[in-house]
PDB file of C-alpha atoms in Angstrom:
ATOM      1  CA  UNK A   1     -29.223 145.264  -8.447  1.00 52.00           C
ATOM      2  CA  UNK A   2     -27.153 144.316  -5.388  1.00 51.00           C
ATOM      3  CA  UNK A   3     -27.637 140.629  -6.119  1.00 53.00           C
ATOM      4  CA  UNK A   4     -26.683 141.112  -9.769  1.00 49.00           C
ATOM      5  CA  UNK A   5     -23.542 142.981  -8.704  1.00 48.00           C
ATOM      6  CA  UNK A   6     -22.603 140.188  -6.270  1.00 50.00           C
ATOM      7  CA  UNK A   7     -23.094 137.520  -8.946  1.00 50.00           C
ATOM      8  CA  UNK A   8     -20.996 139.478 -11.467  1.00 50.00           C
ATOM      9  CA  UNK A   9     -18.292 139.855  -8.820  1.00 47.00           C
ATOM     10  CA  UNK A  10     -18.324 136.100  -8.196  1.00 51.00           C
ATOM     11  CA  UNK A  11     -18.018 135.411 -11.920  1.00 50.00           C
ATOM     12  CA  UNK A  12     -15.056 137.766 -12.075  1.00 50.00           C
ATOM     13  CA  UNK A  13     -13.417 136.037  -9.115  1.00 47.00           C
ATOM     14  CA  UNK A  14     -13.937 132.594 -10.670  1.00 46.00           C
ATOM     15  CA  UNK A  15     -12.426 133.771 -13.929  1.00 45.00           C
ATOM     16  CA  UNK A  16      -9.535 135.400 -12.034  1.00 46.00           C
ATOM     17  CA  UNK A  17      -8.723 132.103 -10.337  1.00 50.00           C
ATOM     18  CA  UNK A  18      -8.189 130.558 -13.760  1.00 44.00           C
ATOM     19  CA  UNK A  19      -6.095 133.513 -14.834  1.00 41.00           C
ATOM     20  CA  UNK A  20      -3.660 133.317 -11.948  1.00 42.00           C
ATOM     21  CA  UNK A  21      -3.620 129.533 -11.710  1.00 43.00           C
ATOM     22  CA  UNK A  22      -1.827 129.164 -14.998  1.00 41.00           C
ATOM     23  CA  UNK A  23       0.817 130.914 -17.020  1.00 39.00           C
ATOM     24  CA  UNK A  24      -0.605 133.776 -19.054  1.00 44.00           C
ATOM     25  CA  UNK A  25       0.509 133.004 -22.570  1.00 42.00           C
ATOM     26  CA  UNK A  26      -0.771 135.259 -25.324  1.00 41.00           C
ATOM     27  CA  UNK A  27      -1.260 134.664 -28.984  1.00 44.00           C
ATOM     28  CA  UNK A  28       0.442 137.033 -31.430  1.00 41.00           C
ATOM     29  CA  UNK A  29      -0.619 140.666 -31.566  1.00 42.00           C
ATOM     30  CA  UNK A  30      -4.312 140.894 -32.373  1.00 46.00           C
ATOM     31  CA  UNK A  31      -5.034 137.432 -30.908  1.00 53.00           C
ATOM     32  CA  UNK A  32      -6.861 136.413 -27.761  1.00 53.00           C
ATOM     33  CA  UNK A  33      -5.190 135.476 -24.463  1.00 56.00           C
ATOM     34  CA  UNK A  34      -4.531 131.730 -24.298  1.00 58.00           C
ATOM     35  CA  UNK A  35      -6.609 131.155 -21.163  1.00 65.00           C
ATOM     36  CA  UNK A  36      -8.754 128.140 -20.403  1.00 77.00           C
ATOM     37  CA  UNK A  37     -12.447 128.872 -20.821  1.00 86.00           C
ATOM     38  CA  UNK A  38     -14.469 131.743 -22.274  1.00 93.00           C
ATOM     39  CA  UNK A  39     -16.047 134.897 -20.907  1.00 96.00           C
ATOM     40  CA  UNK A  40     -19.040 135.564 -23.156  1.00 97.00           C
ATOM     41  CA  UNK A  41     -20.813 138.869 -23.614  1.00 98.00           C
ATOM     42  CA  UNK A  42     -24.123 138.188 -25.360  1.00 98.00           C
ATOM     43  CA  UNK A  43     -26.044 141.003 -27.053  1.00 98.00           C
ATOM     44  CA  UNK A  44     -29.389 140.355 -28.667  1.00 98.00           C
ATOM     45  CA  UNK A  45     -33.142 140.621 -28.721  1.00 98.00           C
ATOM     46  CA  UNK A  46     -36.003 138.681 -27.188  1.00 98.00           C
ATOM     47  CA  UNK A  47     -39.578 137.931 -28.099  1.00 97.00           C
ATOM     48  CA  UNK A  48     -42.413 135.703 -26.909  1.00 97.00           C
ATOM     49  CA  UNK A  49     -43.690 132.564 -28.601  1.00 95.00           C
ATOM     50  CA  UNK A  50     -47.272 131.346 -28.460  1.00 93.00           C
ATOM     51  CA  UNK A  51     -48.579 134.723 -27.313  1.00 93.00           C
ATOM     52  CA  UNK A  52     -51.861 136.576 -27.884  1.00 91.00           C
ATOM     53  CA  UNK A  53     -51.740 139.732 -30.014  1.00 91.00           C
ATOM     54  CA  UNK A  54     -52.109 141.856 -26.883  1.00 92.00           C
ATOM     55  CA  UNK A  55     -48.712 140.654 -25.655  1.00 95.00           C
ATOM     56  CA  UNK A  56     -46.867 141.901 -28.725  1.00 94.00           C
ATOM     57  CA  UNK A  57     -43.496 143.429 -27.874  1.00 96.00           C
ATOM     58  CA  UNK A  58     -41.588 146.141 -29.711  1.00 96.00           C
ATOM     59  CA  UNK A  59     -38.531 144.608 -31.348  1.00 96.00           C
ATOM     60  CA  UNK A  60     -35.662 147.074 -30.833  1.00 96.00           C
ATOM     61  CA  UNK A  61     -36.341 147.970 -27.170  1.00 96.00           C
ATOM     62  CA  UNK A  62     -36.786 144.281 -26.231  1.00 98.00           C
ATOM     63  CA  UNK A  63     -33.103 143.598 -25.668  1.00 98.00           C
ATOM     64  CA  UNK A  64     -31.098 140.813 -24.061  1.00 98.00           C
ATOM     65  CA  UNK A  65     -27.685 140.976 -22.420  1.00 98.00           C
ATOM     66  CA  UNK A  66     -25.903 137.997 -20.854  1.00 98.00           C
ATOM     67  CA  UNK A  67     -22.490 137.596 -19.289  1.00 98.00           C
ATOM     68  CA  UNK A  68     -21.325 133.990 -18.865  1.00 98.00           C
ATOM     69  CA  UNK A  69     -18.064 132.380 -17.863  1.00 97.00           C
ATOM     70  CA  UNK A  70     -17.660 128.835 -19.217  1.00 97.00           C
ATOM     71  CA  UNK A  71     -14.754 126.492 -18.672  1.00 96.00           C
ATOM     72  CA  UNK A  72     -13.667 123.667 -20.976  1.00 94.00           C
ATOM     73  CA  UNK A  73     -13.457 119.916 -20.441  1.00 95.00           C
ATOM     74  CA  UNK A  74     -12.022 117.999 -23.396  1.00 94.00           C
ATOM     75  CA  UNK A  75     -13.780 114.811 -24.432  1.00 96.00           C
ATOM     76  CA  UNK A  76     -11.058 112.474 -25.627  1.00 92.00           C
ATOM     77  CA  UNK A  77      -7.943 113.414 -27.564  1.00 87.00           C
ATOM     78  CA  UNK A  78      -8.263 115.193 -30.920  1.00 87.00           C
ATOM     79  CA  UNK A  79     -12.005 114.451 -31.133  1.00 95.00           C
ATOM     80  CA  UNK A  80     -12.957 118.090 -31.527  1.00 95.00           C
ATOM     81  CA  UNK A  81     -15.496 117.690 -28.724  1.00 97.00           C
ATOM     82  CA  UNK A  82     -15.595 119.574 -25.423  1.00 96.00           C
ATOM     83  CA  UNK A  83     -18.055 119.913 -22.571  1.00 98.00           C
ATOM     84  CA  UNK A  84     -18.420 123.519 -21.389  1.00 97.00           C
ATOM     85  CA  UNK A  85     -20.249 124.192 -18.112  1.00 98.00           C
ATOM     86  CA  UNK A  86     -20.584 127.719 -16.820  1.00 97.00           C
ATOM     87  CA  UNK A  87     -22.354 130.325 -14.729  1.00 98.00           C
ATOM     88  CA  UNK A  88     -23.540 133.852 -15.372  1.00 98.00           C
ATOM     89  CA  UNK A  89     -26.228 136.503 -15.368  1.00 98.00           C
ATOM     90  CA  UNK A  90     -28.922 136.848 -18.026  1.00 98.00           C
ATOM     91  CA  UNK A  91     -31.032 139.979 -18.403  1.00 98.00           C
ATOM     92  CA  UNK A  92     -34.046 140.513 -20.638  1.00 98.00           C
ATOM     93  CA  UNK A  93     -35.920 143.752 -21.215  1.00 98.00           C
ATOM     94  CA  UNK A  94     -39.401 143.376 -22.691  1.00 97.00           C
ATOM     95  CA  UNK A  95     -41.116 146.431 -24.143  1.00 98.00           C
ATOM     96  CA  UNK A  96     -44.814 145.834 -24.715  1.00 97.00           C
ATOM     97  CA  UNK A  97     -46.549 147.731 -27.499  1.00 94.00           C
ATOM     98  CA  UNK A  98     -49.161 150.506 -27.273  1.00 94.00           C
ATOM     99  CA  UNK A  99     -47.734 151.941 -24.024  1.00 96.00           C
ATOM    100  CA  UNK A 100     -48.675 148.830 -22.056  1.00 97.00           C
ATOM    101  CA  UNK A 101     -46.869 147.240 -19.141  1.00 98.00           C
ATOM    102  CA  UNK A 102     -47.432 144.785 -16.298  1.00 98.00           C
ATOM    103  CA  UNK A 103     -49.404 145.633 -13.187  1.00 98.00           C
ATOM    104  CA  UNK A 104     -50.563 143.452 -10.330  1.00 97.00           C
ATOM    105  CA  UNK A 105     -53.911 141.710 -10.852  1.00 97.00           C
ATOM    106  CA  UNK A 106     -55.873 142.232  -7.588  1.00 95.00           C
ATOM    107  CA  UNK A 107     -58.353 139.525  -8.551  1.00 95.00           C
ATOM    108  CA  UNK A 108     -55.616 136.877  -8.544  1.00 95.00           C
ATOM    109  CA  UNK A 109     -53.512 138.231  -5.678  1.00 94.00           C
ATOM    110  CA  UNK A 110     -49.911 139.459  -5.306  1.00 92.00           C
ATOM    111  CA  UNK A 111     -48.319 136.645  -7.366  1.00 95.00           C
ATOM    112  CA  UNK A 112     -49.963 137.707 -10.632  1.00 97.00           C
ATOM    113  CA  UNK A 113     -50.065 140.325 -13.358  1.00 97.00           C
ATOM    114  CA  UNK A 114     -52.235 141.923 -15.993  1.00 97.00           C
ATOM    115  CA  UNK A 115     -51.338 144.131 -18.943  1.00 98.00           C
ATOM    116  CA  UNK A 116     -52.657 147.701 -18.838  1.00 97.00           C
ATOM    117  CA  UNK A 117     -51.958 150.909 -20.709  1.00 97.00           C
ATOM    118  CA  UNK A 118     -50.008 153.522 -18.791  1.00 97.00           C
ATOM    119  CA  UNK A 119     -52.713 156.058 -19.623  1.00 97.00           C
ATOM    120  CA  UNK A 120     -55.346 153.992 -17.819  1.00 96.00           C
ATOM    121  CA  UNK A 121     -53.235 154.072 -14.653  1.00 96.00           C
ATOM    122  CA  UNK A 122     -51.440 157.436 -14.701  1.00 96.00           C
ATOM    123  CA  UNK A 123     -53.871 159.561 -16.723  1.00 94.00           C
ATOM    124  CA  UNK A 124     -54.649 160.205 -20.358  1.00 93.00           C
ATOM    125  CA  UNK A 125     -52.633 163.403 -20.776  1.00 93.00           C
ATOM    126  CA  UNK A 126     -49.161 161.917 -20.425  1.00 96.00           C
ATOM    127  CA  UNK A 127     -46.263 161.315 -22.765  1.00 96.00           C
ATOM    128  CA  UNK A 128     -44.215 158.134 -22.347  1.00 97.00           C
ATOM    129  CA  UNK A 129     -40.438 158.234 -22.807  1.00 96.00           C
ATOM    130  CA  UNK A 130     -39.502 154.876 -21.226  1.00 96.00           C
ATOM    131  CA  UNK A 131     -41.463 151.694 -20.700  1.00 97.00           C
ATOM    132  CA  UNK A 132     -40.027 148.209 -20.163  1.00 97.00           C
ATOM    133  CA  UNK A 133     -40.117 145.107 -17.990  1.00 98.00           C
ATOM    134  CA  UNK A 134     -36.738 143.820 -16.776  1.00 98.00           C
ATOM    135  CA  UNK A 135     -36.082 140.177 -15.891  1.00 98.00           C
ATOM    136  CA  UNK A 136     -32.768 139.259 -14.259  1.00 98.00           C
ATOM    137  CA  UNK A 137     -31.646 135.635 -14.005  1.00 98.00           C
ATOM    138  CA  UNK A 138     -28.810 133.667 -12.492  1.00 98.00           C
ATOM    139  CA  UNK A 139     -28.092 131.201 -15.306  1.00 98.00           C
ATOM    140  CA  UNK A 140     -26.173 127.938 -15.515  1.00 98.00           C
ATOM    141  CA  UNK A 141     -25.336 127.142 -19.166  1.00 98.00           C
ATOM    142  CA  UNK A 142     -24.158 123.652 -20.134  1.00 98.00           C
ATOM    143  CA  UNK A 143     -23.068 122.942 -23.681  1.00 98.00           C
ATOM    144  CA  UNK A 144     -21.206 120.554 -25.940  1.00 98.00           C
ATOM    145  CA  UNK A 145     -18.978 122.064 -28.618  1.00 97.00           C
ATOM    146  CA  UNK A 146     -17.540 120.636 -31.769  1.00 97.00           C
ATOM    147  CA  UNK A 147     -14.310 122.268 -32.973  1.00 96.00           C
ATOM    148  CA  UNK A 148     -13.564 121.857 -36.662  1.00 95.00           C
ATOM    149  CA  UNK A 149      -9.829 122.388 -36.198  1.00 93.00           C
ATOM    150  CA  UNK A 150      -8.980 119.460 -33.955  1.00 91.00           C
ATOM    151  CA  UNK A 151      -5.314 120.366 -33.465  1.00 90.00           C
ATOM    152  CA  UNK A 152      -6.011 123.909 -32.251  1.00 90.00           C
ATOM    153  CA  UNK A 153      -9.345 124.586 -30.564  1.00 89.00           C
ATOM    154  CA  UNK A 154      -8.417 128.202 -29.822  1.00 86.00           C
ATOM    155  CA  UNK A 155      -8.352 129.103 -33.520  1.00 88.00           C
ATOM    156  CA  UNK A 156     -11.111 126.850 -34.763  1.00 91.00           C
ATOM    157  CA  UNK A 157     -14.600 127.441 -35.981  1.00 95.00           C
ATOM    158  CA  UNK A 158     -16.992 125.765 -33.550  1.00 96.00           C
ATOM    159  CA  UNK A 159     -20.635 124.769 -33.232  1.00 97.00           C
ATOM    160  CA  UNK A 160     -22.230 124.384 -29.813  1.00 98.00           C
ATOM    161  CA  UNK A 161     -25.477 122.842 -28.641  1.00 98.00           C
ATOM    162  CA  UNK A 162     -26.598 122.995 -25.051  1.00 98.00           C
ATOM    163  CA  UNK A 163     -29.129 124.057 -22.511  1.00 98.00           C
ATOM    164  CA  UNK A 164     -29.379 126.358 -19.547  1.00 98.00           C
ATOM    165  CA  UNK A 165     -31.430 126.721 -16.415  1.00 98.00           C
ATOM    166  CA  UNK A 166     -31.971 130.075 -14.761  1.00 98.00           C
ATOM    167  CA  UNK A 167     -33.299 131.377 -11.455  1.00 98.00           C
ATOM    168  CA  UNK A 168     -35.224 134.666 -11.511  1.00 98.00           C
ATOM    169  CA  UNK A 169     -33.386 136.961  -9.090  1.00 98.00           C
ATOM    170  CA  UNK A 170     -35.691 139.944  -9.585  1.00 96.00           C
ATOM    171  CA  UNK A 171     -38.193 141.505 -11.945  1.00 98.00           C
ATOM    172  CA  UNK A 172     -39.404 145.065 -12.213  1.00 98.00           C
ATOM    173  CA  UNK A 173     -41.131 147.507 -14.501  1.00 98.00           C
ATOM    174  CA  UNK A 174     -39.581 150.877 -15.295  1.00 98.00           C
ATOM    175  CA  UNK A 175     -41.525 153.755 -16.813  1.00 98.00           C
ATOM    176  CA  UNK A 176     -40.811 157.414 -17.393  1.00 98.00           C
ATOM    177  CA  UNK A 177     -43.780 159.681 -18.064  1.00 97.00           C
ATOM    178  CA  UNK A 178     -44.386 163.424 -18.330  1.00 97.00           C
ATOM    179  CA  UNK A 179     -47.780 164.911 -17.508  1.00 94.00           C
ATOM    180  CA  UNK A 180     -49.527 167.892 -19.065  1.00 92.00           C
ATOM    181  CA  UNK A 181     -47.870 170.241 -16.549  1.00 92.00           C
ATOM    182  CA  UNK A 182     -44.388 169.144 -17.549  1.00 94.00           C
ATOM    183  CA  UNK A 183     -43.777 167.035 -14.436  1.00 96.00           C
ATOM    184  CA  UNK A 184     -41.596 164.026 -15.239  1.00 97.00           C
ATOM    185  CA  UNK A 185     -41.960 160.906 -13.121  1.00 96.00           C
ATOM    186  CA  UNK A 186     -39.690 157.866 -13.115  1.00 97.00           C
ATOM    187  CA  UNK A 187     -41.397 154.851 -11.602  1.00 97.00           C
ATOM    188  CA  UNK A 188     -39.755 151.503 -10.839  1.00 97.00           C
ATOM    189  CA  UNK A 189     -42.053 148.806  -9.488  1.00 97.00           C
ATOM    190  CA  UNK A 190     -40.462 145.551  -8.325  1.00 97.00           C
ATOM    191  CA  UNK A 191     -42.811 142.551  -8.062  1.00 95.00           C
ATOM    192  CA  UNK A 192     -42.956 138.885  -9.024  1.00 96.00           C
ATOM    193  CA  UNK A 193     -45.781 139.543 -11.548  1.00 97.00           C
ATOM    194  CA  UNK A 194     -46.664 135.850 -11.571  1.00 97.00           C
ATOM    195  CA  UNK A 195     -43.443 135.044 -13.415  1.00 98.00           C
ATOM    196  CA  UNK A 196     -41.967 131.568 -13.294  1.00 98.00           C
ATOM    197  CA  UNK A 197     -39.096 131.550 -10.769  1.00 98.00           C
ATOM    198  CA  UNK A 198     -37.170 129.157 -13.038  1.00 98.00           C
ATOM    199  CA  UNK A 199     -36.533 129.112 -16.748  1.00 98.00           C
ATOM    200  CA  UNK A 200     -34.959 126.374 -18.832  1.00 98.00           C
ATOM    201  CA  UNK A 201     -34.401 125.829 -22.511  1.00 98.00           C
ATOM    202  CA  UNK A 202     -32.005 124.884 -25.271  1.00 98.00           C
ATOM    203  CA  UNK A 203     -29.573 127.058 -27.188  1.00 98.00           C
ATOM    204  CA  UNK A 204     -26.976 126.940 -29.907  1.00 98.00           C
ATOM    205  CA  UNK A 205     -23.860 128.935 -30.767  1.00 97.00           C
ATOM    206  CA  UNK A 206     -21.847 129.051 -33.975  1.00 97.00           C
ATOM    207  CA  UNK A 207     -18.763 131.007 -34.903  1.00 96.00           C
ATOM    208  CA  UNK A 208     -15.096 131.540 -34.153  1.00 92.00           C
ATOM    209  CA  UNK A 209     -13.174 132.408 -30.980  1.00 89.00           C
ATOM    210  CA  UNK A 210     -14.011 136.007 -30.311  1.00 91.00           C
ATOM    211  CA  UNK A 211     -17.340 136.126 -32.152  1.00 95.00           C
ATOM    212  CA  UNK A 212     -20.426 133.909 -32.343  1.00 96.00           C
ATOM    213  CA  UNK A 213     -24.099 134.040 -33.258  1.00 98.00           C
ATOM    214  CA  UNK A 214     -26.521 132.366 -30.844  1.00 98.00           C
ATOM    215  CA  UNK A 215     -30.155 131.512 -30.264  1.00 98.00           C
ATOM    216  CA  UNK A 216     -32.126 130.373 -27.204  1.00 98.00           C
ATOM    217  CA  UNK A 217     -35.518 128.659 -27.141  1.00 98.00           C
ATOM    218  CA  UNK A 218     -37.347 128.447 -23.805  1.00 98.00           C
ATOM    219  CA  UNK A 219     -39.002 125.134 -22.995  1.00 98.00           C
ATOM    220  CA  UNK A 220     -41.186 126.421 -20.158  1.00 98.00           C
ATOM    221  CA  UNK A 221     -43.619 129.303 -19.909  1.00 97.00           C
ATOM    222  CA  UNK A 222     -42.518 132.771 -18.837  1.00 98.00           C
ATOM    223  CA  UNK A 223     -45.487 133.132 -16.465  1.00 98.00           C
ATOM    224  CA  UNK A 224     -46.850 130.613 -13.980  1.00 97.00           C
ATOM    225  CA  UNK A 225     -50.061 128.853 -14.957  1.00 95.00           C
ATOM    226  CA  UNK A 226     -53.050 131.237 -14.931  1.00 95.00           C
ATOM    227  CA  UNK A 227     -50.991 133.969 -13.239  1.00 97.00           C
ATOM    228  CA  UNK A 228     -49.927 136.016 -16.227  1.00 97.00           C
ATOM    229  CA  UNK A 229     -51.832 138.378 -18.533  1.00 97.00           C
ATOM    230  CA  UNK A 230     -54.626 136.700 -20.497  1.00 96.00           C
ATOM    231  CA  UNK A 231     -53.636 133.345 -18.909  1.00 95.00           C
ATOM    232  CA  UNK A 232     -50.800 133.299 -21.402  1.00 96.00           C
ATOM    233  CA  UNK A 233     -48.593 130.253 -21.938  1.00 96.00           C
ATOM    234  CA  UNK A 234     -45.966 132.228 -23.857  1.00 97.00           C
ATOM    235  CA  UNK A 235     -42.340 131.080 -23.855  1.00 97.00           C
ATOM    236  CA  UNK A 236     -39.090 132.879 -24.678  1.00 97.00           C
ATOM    237  CA  UNK A 237     -37.106 133.098 -27.866  1.00 97.00           C
ATOM    238  CA  UNK A 238     -33.837 135.059 -27.721  1.00 98.00           C
ATOM    239  CA  UNK A 239     -31.105 135.517 -30.319  1.00 98.00           C
ATOM    240  CA  UNK A 240     -28.096 137.684 -31.028  1.00 98.00           C
ATOM    241  CA  UNK A 241     -24.309 137.848 -31.221  1.00 98.00           C
ATOM    242  CA  UNK A 242     -21.561 137.047 -28.701  1.00 97.00           C
ATOM    243  CA  UNK A 243     -18.125 138.497 -28.073  1.00 96.00           C
ATOM    244  CA  UNK A 244     -15.559 136.636 -25.977  1.00 93.00           C
ATOM    245  CA  UNK A 245     -13.012 138.488 -23.897  1.00 87.00           C
ATOM    246  CA  UNK A 246     -10.755 135.440 -23.556  1.00 76.00           C
TER     247      UNK A 246
END
């Protein structure tokens, strides 16, 4: 969490430099500040591709939240094209079905994981109120945008296509269980779980300034080869909506 806080602080400082480096002109009431670049807040869901049935995740609890700052480099004059590099933090919460979560696989060593039911580890007579796996990445998104309104990019519908690469800052499981005696335990276990330290993939955005829909398709596997549950080669697929603060 400390590293995530530091990264968010850096993003805020980078964005602040752009704010104070230029005159703060605002659009009419109800508009967005006329500031170079975008601060995206992505809300969405994630799932796994190419996975065995045992790795099924529950849809609603498997959520994604990203915060990215991206600047803008125009490509030519009145072409409608821009290049938009950025930096940010991406977080994914995966909630596996049937009260299952990741645990270390002692057969493979510390850099590995297997999928077990909470009952098999903490006892049969428990109730489960929270169960997820959290992955936190430092992401670098790079995209090309096409703006339909070439004379005013800030008020134009746009379509973006790009890619991003991310570094896994930390991963942990979080469970909350109550036993038959009414004792509630909250357990947070931070490990690598055999996860790939890097992720990379392609994504697209479409919408207007202030609101977009987006989708991300991972091109590499979530777990390292033969280090994840069931030797899975599953990859990520995330999608959702974005709001821009400026």
